Amino acid sequence: MTKVSVLFFGATADEVGDREVDLELPENSRAEDALARIVERFPRLAAHKLLFAVNQEYASGAEIIGDGDELAVFTAVSGG
Amino acid sequence: MTEEIRDDFYEITAAPLDVGAIARRVVPASCGAIVTLDGFVRQFTRGRETEYLVYEAYEPMALKEMEKLGAAARERFAIECVTIVHRTGRLEIGETSVVIAVAAPHRRAAFEACEWLIKELKSTVPIWKKEVYADGETWIEGAN
């Protein structure tokens, strides 16, 4: 299994009730599979259009997730 | 290609922003203009009154994205130096949330780059705004 941490911010942190959770994924999971698993675990996230980052870079979905990677799930940004 | 030393500056801070000091942090000898955006907390949005805002950032990623924007702006516009500072935490009406300062030899490029930078920042840099009203609050979700 691949162990990762998943970070949440703003609206996604409110929906999950936490800012960081640990997650175990099957070896060689793709980013899109990881996101699907996270939404499955926290179904309230499905109410939002989600963006996904792996190791602080926006993910296309095809990235292979490795042990210790930092994932982040958040809504469309609204700074400024 | 030689690597030039740049005076670009990117920061996320919970401390109040001193716009004038940030704008004039670097005054390059080759430049003649600095265009500064002072983005501040608006009281009325689409007719609804905001009491205050809360900004939250994914700091390390936000800084990386700001650096990418600065580099991209220098490719697109004839500018010398980019400064972006964004505040986080609770901000009251009228307080500055973001400062973008662009120094250039001539003003036109600085105006264009500053406008481009704020537009890009609002769609790519992972920072979120919560509007707090008298009767509730909402995390604002961007258009992208």
CSV table of C-alpha atoms in Angstrom, one decimal:
chain,number,residue,atom,x,y,z
A,1,MET,CA,0.0,0.0,0.0
A,2,THR,CA,1.0,3.6,-0.6
A,3,LYS,CA,0.6,6.0,2.3
A,4,VAL,CA,-0.2,9.6,1.6
A,5,SER,CA,-1.5,12.7,3.4
A,6,VAL,CA,-4.4,14.6,2.0
A,7,LEU,CA,-4.8,18.3,2.8
A,8,PHE,CA,-8.1,20.3,2.7
A,9,PHE,CA,-8.7,24.0,2.6
A,10,GLY,CA,-11.6,26.4,3.0
A,11,ALA,CA,-14.8,24.8,1.8
A,12,THR,CA,-13.3,21.3,1.5
A,13,ALA,CA,-11.9,21.4,5.1
A,14,ASP,CA,-15.4,22.4,6.3
A,15,GLU,CA,-17.0,19.5,4.4
A,16,VAL,CA,-14.5,16.9,5.7
A,17,GLY,CA,-14.3,18.4,9.2
A,18,ASP,CA,-10.5,18.1,9.1
A,19,ARG,CA,-7.6,19.8,7.5
A,20,GLU,CA,-5.4,16.8,7.0
A,21,VAL,CA,-6.1,13.0,6.8
A,22,ASP,CA,-3.9,10.0,6.2
A,23,LEU,CA,-4.9,7.7,3.3
A,24,GLU,CA,-3.8,4.3,2.1
A,25,LEU,CA,-4.0,3.7,-1.6
A,26,PRO,CA,-3.2,0.6,-3.8
A,27,GLU,CA,0.3,0.7,-5.2
A,28,ASN,CA,0.6,2.7,-8.4
A,29,SER,CA,-2.7,4.5,-8.1
A,30,ARG,CA,-3.3,7.4,-10.4
A,31,ALA,CA,-4.2,10.8,-9.1
A,32,GLU,CA,-7.7,10.5,-10.5
A,33,ASP,CA,-8.2,7.2,-8.7
A,34,ALA,CA,-7.0,8.8,-5.5
A,35,LEU,CA,-9.4,11.7,-5.9
A,36,ALA,CA,-12.3,9.3,-6.5
A,37,ARG,CA,-11.4,7.4,-3.3
A,38,ILE,CA,-11.2,10.6,-1.3
A,39,VAL,CA,-14.7,11.7,-2.6
A,40,GLU,CA,-16.0,8.2,-1.8
A,41,ARG,CA,-14.7,8.5,1.8
A,42,PHE,CA,-16.0,12.1,2.2
A,43,PRO,CA,-19.2,12.2,0.0
A,44,ARG,CA,-20.0,15.8,0.9
A,45,LEU,CA,-17.1,16.8,-1.3
A,46,ALA,CA,-19.1,15.7,-4.3
A,47,ALA,CA,-21.2,18.9,-3.9
A,48,HIS,CA,-18.3,21.0,-5.2
A,49,LYS,CA,-16.2,21.3,-8.3
A,50,LEU,CA,-12.9,20.1,-7.0
A,51,LEU,CA,-9.3,20.8,-7.9
A,52,PHE,CA,-6.5,18.4,-7.0
A,53,ALA,CA,-2.8,18.9,-6.4
A,54,VAL,CA,0.0,16.3,-5.9
A,55,ASN,CA,3.1,17.6,-4.2
A,56,GLN,CA,2.0,21.2,-4.5
A,57,GLU,CA,1.4,21.1,-8.3
A,58,TYR,CA,-1.9,20.9,-10.1
A,59,ALA,CA,-2.6,17.3,-11.1
A,60,SER,CA,-3.9,16.3,-14.5
A,61,GLY,CA,-5.1,13.0,-13.1
A,62,ALA,CA,-2.6,10.7,-14.8
A,63,GLU,CA,0.1,11.1,-12.1
A,64,ILE,CA,1.2,8.0,-10.3
A,65,ILE,CA,0.9,8.5,-6.6
A,66,GLY,CA,4.0,7.5,-4.5
A,67,ASP,CA,4.6,6.8,-0.8
A,68,GLY,CA,4.7,10.0,1.2
A,69,ASP,CA,3.1,12.2,-1.4
A,70,GLU,CA,1.2,15.3,-0.4
A,71,LEU,CA,-2.2,15.4,-2.0
A,72,ALA,CA,-4.6,18.4,-1.7
A,73,VAL,CA,-8.2,18.7,-2.6
A,74,PHE,CA,-9.8,22.2,-2.8
A,75,THR,CA,-12.4,24.2,-4.6
A,76,ALA,CA,-11.7,26.8,-7.4
A,77,VAL,CA,-9.5,29.5,-5.9
A,78,SER,CA,-10.9,32.9,-4.8
A,79,GLY,CA,-7.9,34.9,-3.7
A,80,GLY,CA,-7.2,38.5,-4.6
B,1,MET,CA,21.7,31.7,-21.1
B,2,THR,CA,23.0,33.4,-17.9
B,3,GLU,CA,20.8,33.3,-14.8
B,4,GLU,CA,20.1,36.8,-13.8
B,5,ILE,CA,19.6,37.7,-10.2
B,6,ARG,CA,16.1,39.0,-9.8
B,7,ASP,CA,14.6,41.1,-7.1
B,8,ASP,CA,11.2,39.5,-7.4
B,9,PHE,CA,9.4,39.0,-4.1
B,10,TYR,CA,6.5,36.7,-3.1
B,11,GLU,CA,5.0,36.5,0.3
B,12,ILE,CA,1.9,35.3,2.2
B,13,THR,CA,1.5,36.8,5.6
B,14,ALA,CA,-1.1,37.3,8.3
B,15,ALA,CA,0.3,40.8,9.1
B,16,PRO,CA,-1.3,44.0,7.8
B,17,LEU,CA,0.2,45.1,4.5
B,18,ASP,CA,2.0,48.4,4.0
B,19,VAL,CA,1.2,49.1,0.4
B,20,GLY,CA,3.7,52.0,-0.1
B,21,ALA,CA,6.6,50.0,1.5
B,22,ILE,CA,5.8,46.9,-0.6
B,23,ALA,CA,5.5,48.9,-3.8
B,24,ARG,CA,8.9,50.6,-3.3
B,25,ARG,CA,10.7,47.6,-1.8
B,26,VAL,CA,12.8,47.6,-5.0
B,27,VAL,CA,13.3,50.6,-7.2
B,28,PRO,CA,15.5,49.4,-10.1
B,29,ALA,CA,17.8,51.9,-11.6
B,30,SER,CA,16.7,50.8,-15.1
B,31,CYS,CA,13.0,51.5,-14.4
B,32,GLY,CA,10.8,54.6,-14.5
B,33,ALA,CA,7.5,53.3,-13.2
B,34,ILE,CA,6.0,51.0,-10.7
B,35,VAL,CA,2.3,50.1,-11.1
B,36,THR,CA,0.7,48.9,-7.9
B,37,LEU,CA,-2.6,47.1,-7.3
B,38,ASP,CA,-4.0,47.6,-3.8
B,39,GLY,CA,-6.8,45.0,-3.5
B,40,PHE,CA,-8.9,45.6,-0.4
B,41,VAL,CA,-11.9,44.2,1.3
B,42,ARG,CA,-15.2,45.5,-0.3
B,43,GLN,CA,-18.1,46.1,2.0
B,44,PHE,CA,-20.9,45.5,-0.6
B,45,THR,CA,-20.8,42.7,-3.1
B,46,ARG,CA,-23.7,42.3,-5.4
B,47,GLY,CA,-25.8,44.4,-3.0
B,48,ARG,CA,-25.0,42.1,0.0
B,49,GLU,CA,-23.1,43.6,3.0
B,50,THR,CA,-19.9,41.8,4.1
B,51,GLU,CA,-18.9,42.2,7.7
B,52,TYR,CA,-15.4,40.9,7.2
B,53,LEU,CA,-13.4,38.3,5.2
B,54,VAL,CA,-11.2,35.4,6.1
B,55,TYR,CA,-8.5,34.3,3.6
B,56,GLU,CA,-6.8,31.0,3.7
B,57,ALA,CA,-3.9,29.8,1.6
B,58,TYR,CA,-2.1,26.6,0.7
B,59,GLU,CA,1.0,28.4,1.4
B,60,PRO,CA,3.9,26.5,-0.2
B,61,MET,CA,1.9,25.8,-3.3
B,62,ALA,CA,0.6,29.4,-3.5
B,63,LEU,CA,4.2,30.7,-3.3
B,64,LYS,CA,5.2,28.4,-6.1
B,65,GLU,CA,2.3,29.5,-8.3
B,66,MET,CA,3.1,33.2,-7.6
B,67,GLU,CA,6.7,32.6,-8.7
B,68,LYS,CA,5.5,30.9,-11.9
B,69,LEU,CA,3.2,33.9,-12.6
B,70,GLY,CA,6.1,36.3,-12.0
B,71,ALA,CA,8.3,34.4,-14.4
B,72,ALA,CA,5.6,34.2,-17.0
B,73,ALA,CA,4.8,37.9,-16.7
B,74,ARG,CA,8.5,38.7,-17.4
B,75,GLU,CA,8.3,36.6,-20.6
B,76,ARG,CA,5.2,38.4,-21.8
B,77,PHE,CA,5.9,42.0,-20.8
B,78,ALA,CA,8.8,44.4,-20.9
B,79,ILE,CA,9.1,44.5,-17.1
B,80,GLU,CA,11.9,44.2,-14.6
B,81,CYS,CA,10.6,43.2,-11.3
B,82,VAL,CA,7.4,41.7,-9.8
B,83,THR,CA,6.3,41.8,-6.2
B,84,ILE,CA,3.2,39.9,-5.0
B,85,VAL,CA,2.1,39.8,-1.3
B,86,HIS,CA,-1.2,38.3,-0.2
B,87,ARG,CA,-2.6,38.5,3.3
B,88,THR,CA,-4.4,35.7,5.2
B,89,GLY,CA,-6.6,35.5,8.2
B,90,ARG,CA,-9.4,37.9,9.2
B,91,LEU,CA,-9.5,41.1,7.3
B,92,GLU,CA,-11.8,44.0,8.0
B,93,ILE,CA,-13.6,46.2,5.5
B,94,GLY,CA,-11.1,48.4,3.6
B,95,GLU,CA,-8.0,46.4,4.7
B,96,THR,CA,-5.6,45.4,1.9
B,97,SER,CA,-5.7,41.8,1.0
B,98,VAL,CA,-3.3,41.7,-1.9
B,99,VAL,CA,-0.6,43.9,-3.3
B,100,ILE,CA,0.9,43.4,-6.8
B,101,ALA,CA,3.7,45.8,-7.8
B,102,VAL,CA,5.4,45.7,-11.2
B,103,ALA,CA,8.4,47.8,-12.0
B,104,ALA,CA,9.3,48.5,-15.6
B,105,PRO,CA,11.4,50.9,-17.7
B,106,HIS,CA,8.1,52.4,-19.1
B,107,ARG,CA,4.6,52.5,-17.6
B,108,ARG,CA,2.6,50.8,-20.3
B,109,ALA,CA,4.1,47.3,-19.8
B,110,ALA,CA,3.8,47.7,-16.0
B,111,PHE,CA,0.1,48.5,-16.2
B,112,GLU,CA,-0.5,45.5,-18.6
B,113,ALA,CA,1.5,43.1,-16.5
B,114,CYS,CA,-0.2,44.2,-13.3
B,115,GLU,CA,-3.6,43.6,-14.8
B,116,TRP,CA,-2.5,40.2,-16.2
B,117,LEU,CA,-1.0,39.1,-12.9
B,118,ILE,CA,-4.1,39.8,-10.8
B,119,LYS,CA,-6.3,38.1,-13.3
B,120,GLU,CA,-4.1,35.0,-13.3
B,121,LEU,CA,-3.7,35.1,-9.5
B,122,LYS,CA,-7.4,34.9,-9.1
B,123,SER,CA,-7.6,31.7,-11.2
B,124,THR,CA,-4.5,29.8,-10.3
B,125,VAL,CA,-3.0,30.7,-6.9
B,126,PRO,CA,-4.5,28.4,-4.1
B,127,ILE,CA,-6.0,31.0,-1.8
B,128,TRP,CA,-9.6,31.1,-0.7
B,129,LYS,CA,-11.9,33.8,0.6
B,130,LYS,CA,-14.7,33.4,3.0
B,131,GLU,CA,-17.3,36.2,3.1
B,132,VAL,CA,-18.9,36.6,6.5
B,133,TYR,CA,-22.3,38.4,6.7
B,134,ALA,CA,-24.5,39.4,9.5
B,135,ASP,CA,-26.6,36.2,8.9
B,136,GLY,CA,-24.1,33.6,7.7
B,137,GLU,CA,-20.9,32.9,5.8
B,138,THR,CA,-19.7,31.4,2.5
B,139,TRP,CA,-16.4,30.2,1.1
B,140,ILE,CA,-16.3,31.8,-2.3
B,141,GLU,CA,-15.6,29.3,-5.1
B,142,GLY,CA,-13.8,30.8,-8.1
B,143,ALA,CA,-15.0,30.6,-11.7
B,144,ASN,CA,-12.3,28.2,-12.8
